[in-house]
Short mmCIF file of C-alpha atoms and ligand atoms in Angstrom, two decimals:
data_model
loop_
_atom_site.label_atom_id
_atom_site.label_comp_id
_atom_site.label_asym_id
_atom_site.label_seq_id
_atom_site.Cartn_x
_atom_site.Cartn_y
_atom_site.Cartn_z
CA UNK A 1 55.63 172.51 96.11
CA UNK A 2 53.43 170.03 93.52
CA UNK A 3 50.22 168.11 94.63
CA UNK A 4 51.00 164.84 95.53
CA UNK A 5 54.24 164.92 96.19
CA UNK A 6 57.48 163.32 94.41
CA UNK A 7 55.85 159.98 95.56
CA UNK A 8 53.22 160.75 92.77
CA UNK A 9 51.70 158.78 96.22
CA UNK A 10 48.90 161.00 98.20
CA UNK A 11 50.05 163.30 100.87
CA UNK A 12 48.99 162.81 104.42
CA UNK A 13 47.03 165.12 106.43
CA UNK A 14 49.78 166.01 109.15
CA UNK A 15 46.51 166.56 111.35
CA UNK A 16 45.66 162.61 111.12
CA UNK A 17 49.16 161.53 112.92
CA UNK A 18 48.83 161.24 116.45
CA UNK A 19 50.92 163.93 118.80
CA UNK A 20 52.80 163.26 122.22
CA UNK A 21 52.25 165.30 124.76
CA UNK A 22 55.65 166.40 126.64
CA UNK A 23 56.15 167.75 130.64
CA UNK A 24 55.86 171.36 129.19
CA UNK A 25 52.62 170.63 127.76
CA UNK A 26 53.98 170.77 124.28
CA UNK A 27 53.18 167.93 121.58
CA UNK A 28 54.91 166.32 119.15
CA UNK A 29 54.01 164.24 116.23
CA UNK A 30 54.25 160.60 116.90
CA UNK A 31 56.28 160.10 113.62
CA UNK A 32 59.26 161.32 112.31
CA UNK A 33 61.81 161.74 109.98
CA UNK A 34 65.62 159.98 110.33
CA UNK A 35 68.06 161.94 108.37
CA UNK A 36 71.16 159.55 109.61
CA UNK A 37 72.16 158.64 106.04
CA UNK A 38 74.08 155.48 107.75
CA UNK A 39 77.61 157.10 106.43
CA UNK A 40 76.40 155.60 103.10
CA UNK A 41 74.02 157.87 101.70
CA UNK A 42 75.14 161.38 100.17
CA UNK A 43 73.82 164.38 101.89
CA UNK A 44 71.84 165.75 99.57
CA UNK A 45 69.76 162.80 98.98
CA UNK A 46 68.89 163.22 102.68
CA UNK A 47 68.39 166.77 102.03
CA UNK A 48 65.86 166.14 99.09
CA UNK A 49 64.24 163.60 101.41
CA UNK A 50 63.53 166.22 104.10
CA UNK A 51 62.12 168.79 101.35
CA UNK A 52 59.68 165.91 99.91
CA UNK A 53 58.78 164.20 103.07
CA UNK A 54 57.11 167.77 104.54
CA UNK A 55 55.43 167.94 101.22
CA UNK A 56 53.59 164.85 101.99
CA UNK A 57 52.65 165.50 105.20
CA UNK A 58 56.25 164.91 107.72
CA UNK A 59 56.45 167.36 110.50
CA UNK A 60 58.72 166.35 112.89
CA UNK A 61 62.19 165.80 111.60
CA UNK A 62 65.70 164.22 113.70
CA UNK A 63 68.79 165.20 112.84
CA UNK A 64 71.84 165.58 114.22
CA UNK A 65 75.67 167.78 114.16
CA UNK A 66 77.13 164.32 113.20
CA UNK A 67 74.90 162.88 110.83
CA UNK A 68 77.11 165.55 108.67
CA UNK A 69 74.15 166.84 106.72
CA UNK A 70 72.34 169.20 108.51
CA UNK A 71 73.56 172.64 106.51
CA UNK A 72 71.85 170.58 103.31
CA UNK A 73 69.15 169.62 105.59
CA UNK A 74 68.64 173.56 106.80
CA UNK A 75 68.21 174.72 103.23
CA UNK A 76 65.58 171.99 103.21
CA UNK A 77 64.12 173.52 106.25
CA UNK A 78 63.96 177.15 104.50
CA UNK A 79 62.60 176.11 101.43
CA UNK A 80 59.85 173.99 103.86
CA UNK A 81 59.24 177.10 105.83
CA UNK A 82 59.44 179.53 102.76
CA UNK A 83 56.63 177.23 100.97
CA UNK A 84 54.08 178.41 103.51
CA UNK A 85 54.65 175.77 105.83
CA UNK A 86 54.76 177.43 110.08
CA UNK A 87 57.75 176.86 111.86
CA UNK A 88 55.83 176.15 114.84
CA UNK A 89 53.80 173.52 112.65
CA UNK A 90 57.23 171.88 112.65
CA UNK A 91 59.40 169.87 114.67
CA UNK A 92 63.21 169.49 114.59
CA UNK A 93 65.16 167.72 117.38
CA UNK A 94 68.80 167.70 117.06
CA UNK A 95 71.84 166.50 119.41
CA UNK A 96 75.00 167.66 120.52
CA UNK A 97 78.06 164.96 119.51
CA UNK A 98 80.43 163.02 122.05
CA UNK A 99 83.22 165.18 121.46
CA UNK A 100 81.40 168.51 122.98
CA UNK A 101 80.11 167.75 126.74
CA UNK A 102 82.79 170.20 127.60
CA UNK A 103 81.19 172.85 129.49
CA UNK A 104 82.54 175.70 127.02
CA UNK A 105 81.31 173.06 123.52
CA UNK A 106 77.51 172.64 124.36
CA UNK A 107 75.94 175.98 123.86
CA UNK A 108 79.07 176.31 120.83
CA UNK A 109 77.66 173.69 119.60
CA UNK A 110 74.09 174.15 119.72
CA UNK A 111 74.75 177.81 118.17
CA UNK A 112 76.12 175.55 115.10
CA UNK A 113 73.19 173.41 114.32
CA UNK A 114 71.03 176.25 114.25
CA UNK A 115 73.07 178.12 112.54
CA UNK A 116 73.41 175.03 110.03
CA UNK A 117 69.27 174.26 110.08
CA UNK A 118 69.17 177.85 109.96
CA UNK A 119 66.17 177.82 112.81
CA UNK A 120 66.34 180.42 115.51
CA UNK A 121 65.53 177.43 118.34
CA UNK A 122 64.99 173.63 118.40
CA UNK A 123 62.22 172.03 119.31
CA UNK A 124 64.49 169.21 120.91
CA UNK A 125 68.12 169.14 121.97
CA UNK A 126 69.42 165.89 123.17
CA UNK A 127 72.64 164.54 124.74
CA UNK A 128 73.39 161.74 122.02
CA UNK A 129 75.23 159.62 123.55
CA UNK A 130 76.38 159.39 127.18
CA UNK A 131 79.62 158.82 126.54
CA UNK A 132 81.81 161.94 125.95
CA UNK A 133 84.12 159.84 123.60
CA UNK A 134 85.34 160.64 119.88
CA UNK A 135 85.05 158.24 117.26
CA UNK A 136 85.30 159.80 113.36
CA UNK A 137 82.40 159.45 111.22
CA UNK A 138 82.76 156.45 109.26
CA UNK A 139 85.15 154.61 111.16
CA UNK A 140 85.09 150.81 111.90
CA UNK A 141 83.82 148.42 114.52
CA UNK A 142 87.66 147.98 116.53
CA UNK A 143 87.46 151.93 116.33
CA UNK A 144 89.09 152.66 119.99
CA UNK A 145 89.75 156.41 120.76
CA UNK A 146 92.86 156.87 123.39
CA UNK A 147 90.74 159.38 125.34
CA UNK A 148 87.80 157.37 125.88
CA UNK A 149 85.87 157.44 129.03
CA UNK A 150 82.64 156.31 130.88
CA UNK A 151 79.86 157.31 131.94
CA UNK A 152 80.43 159.66 135.02
CA UNK A 153 77.37 160.92 136.60
CA UNK A 154 79.27 164.17 137.67
CA UNK A 155 80.72 164.74 134.42
CA UNK A 156 77.40 164.48 132.94
CA UNK A 157 75.76 166.58 135.49
CA UNK A 158 77.78 169.22 134.17
CA UNK A 159 77.25 168.80 130.58
CA UNK A 160 73.44 168.71 131.68
CA UNK A 161 73.46 172.29 133.26
CA UNK A 162 74.78 173.47 129.71
CA UNK A 163 71.74 171.79 128.26
CA UNK A 164 69.47 173.33 131.21
CA UNK A 165 71.34 177.00 130.12
CA UNK A 166 70.07 176.50 126.09
CA UNK A 167 66.37 176.46 127.69
CA UNK A 168 66.98 179.14 130.05
CA UNK A 169 68.83 181.18 126.66
CA UNK A 170 65.44 179.79 124.81
CA UNK A 171 67.79 178.49 121.95
CA UNK A 172 65.44 175.06 122.50
CA UNK A 173 62.08 174.11 123.82
CA UNK A 174 63.10 170.94 125.58
CA UNK A 175 66.00 168.72 126.17
CA UNK A 176 66.63 165.25 126.23
CA UNK A 177 68.69 161.58 126.45
CA UNK A 178 69.53 159.08 124.08
CA UNK A 179 70.82 155.85 124.28
CA UNK A 180 70.59 156.08 128.09
CA UNK A 181 69.57 153.15 131.20
CA UNK A 182 67.34 153.07 133.55
CA UNK A 183 70.53 153.47 135.93
CA UNK A 184 71.64 156.67 134.69
CA UNK A 185 68.54 158.26 134.15
CA UNK A 186 67.63 157.43 137.82
CA UNK A 187 70.02 159.64 138.75
CA UNK A 188 69.55 162.09 135.91
CA UNK A 189 65.65 162.82 137.16
CA UNK A 190 67.08 162.98 140.73
CA UNK A 191 69.49 166.21 139.96
CA UNK A 192 68.12 167.83 136.70
CA UNK A 193 66.75 171.08 136.62
CA UNK A 194 65.00 171.04 133.81
CA UNK A 195 63.66 167.04 133.28
CA UNK A 196 64.55 165.61 130.22
CA UNK A 197 61.36 165.38 127.70
CA UNK A 198 62.17 162.21 125.54
CA UNK A 199 64.59 159.82 126.05
CA UNK A 200 65.79 158.52 122.32
CA UNK A 201 66.43 154.84 122.46
CA UNK A 202 66.66 151.86 120.03
CA UNK A 203 63.18 150.00 119.90
CA UNK A 204 61.50 147.71 117.25
CA UNK A 205 59.55 144.97 117.18
CA UNK A 206 62.96 142.84 118.01
CA UNK A 207 63.95 145.17 120.38
CA UNK A 208 61.26 146.52 122.53
CA UNK A 209 63.58 147.25 125.60
CA UNK A 210 60.20 146.74 127.70
CA UNK A 211 61.64 147.89 131.40
CA UNK A 212 63.17 151.02 129.72
CA UNK A 213 60.25 152.21 128.12
CA UNK A 214 58.05 151.13 131.23
CA UNK A 215 60.45 153.07 133.60
CA UNK A 216 60.30 156.48 131.36
CA UNK A 217 56.55 156.44 130.67
CA UNK A 218 55.80 156.01 134.23
CA UNK A 219 58.38 159.01 134.66
CA UNK A 220 56.90 161.05 131.59
CA UNK A 221 59.28 160.86 130.05
CA UNK A 222 58.47 160.60 125.62
CA UNK A 223 60.24 157.45 124.10
CA UNK A 224 61.21 157.97 120.84
CA UNK A 225 61.95 155.14 118.64
CA UNK A 226 65.09 154.80 116.42
CA UNK A 227 65.94 152.24 114.51
CA UNK A 228 61.65 150.97 113.76
CA UNK A 229 62.65 149.45 111.09
CA UNK A 230 65.98 147.00 112.69
CA UNK A 231 67.65 149.68 110.07
CA UNK A 232 68.51 147.62 107.30
CA UNK A 233 71.31 150.28 105.76
CA UNK A 234 72.51 150.66 108.58
CA UNK A 235 76.35 150.87 108.50
CA UNK A 236 79.27 147.64 108.89
CA UNK A 237 80.47 148.62 112.00
CA UNK A 238 76.71 147.83 113.21
CA UNK A 239 76.29 144.37 112.17
CA UNK A 240 77.16 141.19 113.84
CA UNK A 241 76.17 137.82 113.10
CA UNK A 242 73.27 137.03 115.32
CA UNK A 243 71.45 139.86 114.32
CA UNK A 244 68.06 139.32 113.09
CA UNK A 245 65.51 141.80 111.35
CA UNK A 246 62.02 142.81 112.25
CA UNK A 247 60.75 143.05 108.88
CA UNK A 248 61.60 139.25 108.41
CA UNK A 249 59.68 138.38 111.28
CA UNK A 250 57.14 135.57 110.05
CA UNK A 251 54.48 137.44 112.62
CA UNK A 252 55.17 140.84 111.09
CA UNK A 253 55.14 139.29 107.53
CA UNK A 254 52.15 137.10 108.41
CA UNK A 255 50.18 140.63 109.70
CA UNK A 256 51.71 142.48 106.99
CA UNK A 257 50.23 139.94 104.38
CA UNK A 258 47.09 140.36 105.93
CA UNK A 259 46.53 144.40 106.30
CA UNK A 260 47.63 144.61 102.48
CA UNK A 261 50.62 145.98 103.44
CA UNK A 262 54.75 146.32 103.42
CA UNK A 263 55.79 144.82 107.10
CA UNK A 264 58.03 148.08 107.42
CA UNK A 265 54.35 149.78 107.99
CA UNK A 266 53.80 146.92 110.56
CA UNK A 267 56.42 148.05 112.39
CA UNK A 268 55.51 151.80 112.30
CA UNK A 269 51.96 151.00 113.34
CA UNK A 270 53.04 148.72 115.95
CA UNK A 271 55.07 151.57 117.51
CA UNK A 272 53.09 154.00 117.34
CA UNK A 273 49.86 152.28 119.19
CA UNK A 274 52.23 150.84 122.10
CA UNK A 275 53.41 154.64 122.41
CA UNK A 276 56.48 155.62 121.40
CA UNK A 277 57.54 158.05 118.55
CA UNK A 278 59.17 156.04 115.52
CA UNK A 279 61.25 157.84 113.52
CA UNK A 280 62.38 155.89 110.30
CA UNK A 281 64.82 156.54 107.73
CA UNK A 282 64.17 156.28 104.25
CA UNK A 283 64.67 158.80 100.88
CA UNK A 284 62.32 156.97 98.48
CA UNK A 285 59.27 159.16 98.51
CA UNK A 286 57.41 155.81 97.86
CA UNK A 287 58.45 154.64 101.55
CA UNK A 288 58.46 157.21 103.40
CA UNK A 289 54.99 158.04 102.58
CA UNK A 290 53.65 154.86 103.34
CA UNK A 291 55.28 155.23 106.52
CA UNK A 292 53.85 158.04 107.46
CA UNK A 293 50.60 156.86 106.09
CA UNK A 294 50.47 153.29 108.47
CA UNK A 295 50.38 156.15 111.44
CA UNK A 296 47.12 157.44 110.13
CA UNK A 297 45.01 154.99 108.81
CA UNK A 298 44.22 151.07 109.18
CA UNK A 299 45.32 150.25 112.96
CA UNK A 300 46.42 147.00 114.27
CA UNK A 301 44.16 144.48 116.00
CA UNK A 302 44.64 144.15 119.48
CA UNK A 303 45.55 140.76 119.03
CA UNK A 304 48.47 141.67 116.29
CA UNK A 305 50.14 143.95 118.91
CA UNK A 306 50.05 140.97 121.63
CA UNK A 307 51.66 138.91 118.43
CA UNK A 308 54.32 141.41 118.24
CA UNK A 309 54.86 141.69 121.67
CA UNK A 310 55.74 138.08 121.87
CA UNK A 311 58.06 138.52 119.39
CA UNK A 312 61.03 140.60 121.44
CA UNK A 313 63.99 138.83 120.61
CA UNK A 314 66.13 141.48 123.07
CA UNK A 315 68.49 142.09 119.95
CA UNK A 316 69.99 145.09 120.20
CA UNK A 317 71.54 146.32 116.39
CA UNK A 318 73.21 149.62 117.68
CA UNK A 319 75.97 148.10 120.40
CA UNK A 320 78.27 150.81 120.77
CA UNK A 321 81.34 148.94 120.66
CA UNK A 322 83.06 151.96 119.84
CA UNK A 323 82.07 153.95 122.69
CA UNK A 324 83.89 151.37 125.39
CA UNK A 325 86.60 152.72 127.34
CA UNK A 326 89.10 149.54 127.95
CA UNK A 327 90.37 146.75 127.20
CA UNK A 328 88.58 143.28 127.79
CA UNK A 329 85.07 144.96 127.70
CA UNK A 330 82.44 144.13 125.96
CA UNK A 331 79.03 146.02 124.53
CA UNK A 332 76.85 145.19 127.61
CA UNK A 333 79.26 146.96 129.32
CA UNK A 334 77.96 150.43 127.74
CA UNK A 335 74.09 149.17 128.71
CA UNK A 336 74.02 148.70 132.52
CA UNK A 337 72.56 145.10 131.28
CA UNK A 338 72.74 144.27 135.67
CA UNK A 339 71.22 147.17 136.75
CA UNK A 340 74.10 149.22 137.77
CA UNK A 341 75.89 151.32 136.13
CA UNK A 342 79.10 149.51 134.91
CA UNK A 343 81.86 150.70 136.88
CA UNK A 344 84.98 153.29 135.49
N1 NAP B 1 70.16 158.94 118.74
C1 NAP B 1 71.05 157.61 118.25
O1 NAP B 1 71.78 157.33 119.18
C2 NAP B 1 70.43 157.30 117.16
C3 NAP B 1 71.11 155.98 116.56
C4 NAP B 1 70.43 155.78 115.35
C5 NAP B 1 69.47 155.82 114.76
N2 NAP B 1 69.33 157.48 114.87
C6 NAP B 1 68.24 158.25 113.91
O2 NAP B 1 66.68 156.85 113.47
C7 NAP B 1 66.63 157.01 112.55
C8 NAP B 1 66.00 155.65 112.09
O3 NAP B 1 67.18 154.97 112.44
P1 NAP B 1 67.63 153.90 111.13
O4 NAP B 1 67.97 154.56 109.73
O5 NAP B 1 69.33 153.50 111.29
O6 NAP B 1 67.13 152.57 110.53
P2 NAP B 1 65.49 152.28 110.34
O7 NAP B 1 64.63 153.72 109.95
O8 NAP B 1 64.70 151.54 110.95
O9 NAP B 1 65.96 151.89 108.68
C9 NAP B 1 66.30 152.58 107.36
C10 NAP B 1 66.57 151.85 106.43
O10 NAP B 1 65.13 151.15 106.20
C11 NAP B 1 64.63 150.87 104.67
N3 NAP B 1 63.18 152.13 104.85
C12 NAP B 1 62.57 152.66 104.94
N4 NAP B 1 60.88 153.01 104.81
C13 NAP B 1 60.87 151.38 104.52
C14 NAP B 1 60.18 150.85 103.70
N5 NAP B 1 58.69 151.49 103.93
N6 NAP B 1 59.89 149.66 103.36
C15 NAP B 1 61.45 148.68 102.99
N7 NAP B 1 62.67 149.84 103.65
C16 NAP B 1 62.04 150.81 104.20
C17 NAP B 1 65.45 152.94 104.12
O11 NAP B 1 65.61 152.54 102.52
P3 NAP B 1 64.96 153.52 101.48
O12 NAP B 1 65.61 154.82 101.82
O13 NAP B 1 65.35 153.14 100.42
O14 NAP B 1 63.62 153.50 101.80
C18 NAP B 1 66.54 152.51 105.40
O15 NAP B 1 67.75 151.37 104.46
C19 NAP B 1 68.40 157.99 111.71
O16 NAP B 1 68.09 157.44 110.68
C20 NAP B 1 68.54 158.91 112.99
O17 NAP B 1 67.52 159.89 112.61
C21 NAP B 1 69.57 157.88 116.27
#
C-alpha cells in the first residue's frame, strides 16, 4: 500500500485513536468506518473506501448483511490483512437482518456474513433491529410488511439465545443490540446469559438521546453512534420536513471556524469526547481521513462540549416507519417514548 494513502493526506496513527473497553476486557477503536451506502453508493465504492480507510489508519468497520456489500467489503478486508495489518488489530462488526430472527436462521446468517467478509470470527454481531420485519432494500417510507410484528420480549430472547450460542461457538467475540430503548434493554439485561457488549444507536448533536446514553453507560454497555454527521446522504424514506442538520447548526459551525476544521470533524470530536463510538460513512478519502484525524488531535474545550450539549433537538432522523406493524400507528410507537414497550 502506498505511503500517505489514496487521500494524499498523512495517515493517522491507529494508536492515537482512543479505545473503548468492553465488559470482556477487550478494547474497540473509538471511531469506525460506516459501510451503509444509503441505497445509492455502489458496493465497489464502499469496498474501495474500506481499503483506503485501513491505509489511513482505520481499524474498525461497521458492516451488515443488509448493506448488500459484505462480499466486496470482505475482499477489501482480505487485502488489508494480506498487506500486513493483523486480523487482531481490526475490529469488524456485522448485523443480523430482520428477516433472520428465526431460531434456525441466526447461526446460518452469521456464517454467511463470515464467509462474505472472509473472516473466521467477528468482533461484534448485532441484532440490527428489535423488530422481526422484512422490508426489501431500497423500499420507500410507506412500505409495510404484511407479516410485520411488534417487539415481543420472549421472541427476542429466542433470537438472543442463538446470538449467545455464536459466542459459545467462538464465531463472534461479542454480541450486541441496536435500535433499542431503555424499556427493552432493561429486559434483555435482566434475561441475558451473555450480556450485550454494545448498543448501536443514532447519536449526533441534534439527537443526543441523553436518557438511553446514560442507561447504557451505567450498565457497562458501550454506545456506538450511527449517523454521527446527521447522515446527509440518507435515503429518501428517511427524510421528513422537520429534520434538522447538525453540521449546519450555528454552534457547530462556529466551533468549526474557531478550530479551522469542517463541521463534520466537530461532530466526531464531540462524539468521541462524550464517550460514544461514532461510525461515520464516507467514500471520499479526504473526508474519511479528516474524520479519523478528528479523534486524534485538537480536542474541543469543556465550554465547546457544553455548548454542543445544549443544542440537542431530539431530532431522530432514522425513524423506522417501515417497521410499523399495524395501521394507525406513528413512528414514535417504535421507540417506547412513554417509557413502556408499546403493546402489540
Ligand atoms: N444500526 C443501524 O440501524 C444503523 C442505521 C444507520 C446507519 N448505521 C451505520 O452508521 C454508519 C453512518 O451513518 P450514515 O452513513 O447514515 O451517516 P453519517 O456518517 O452521519 O453521514 C455520512 C454522509 O456524510 C458525508 N460525509 C462524511 N464525512 C464528511 C466530511 N468530513 N465532510 C463532509 N461530508 C462528510 C458522506 O459523504 P461522502 O461519502 O461524500 O464523504 C455521507 O454522505 C452507516 O454507514 C452504517 O454503517 C447503522
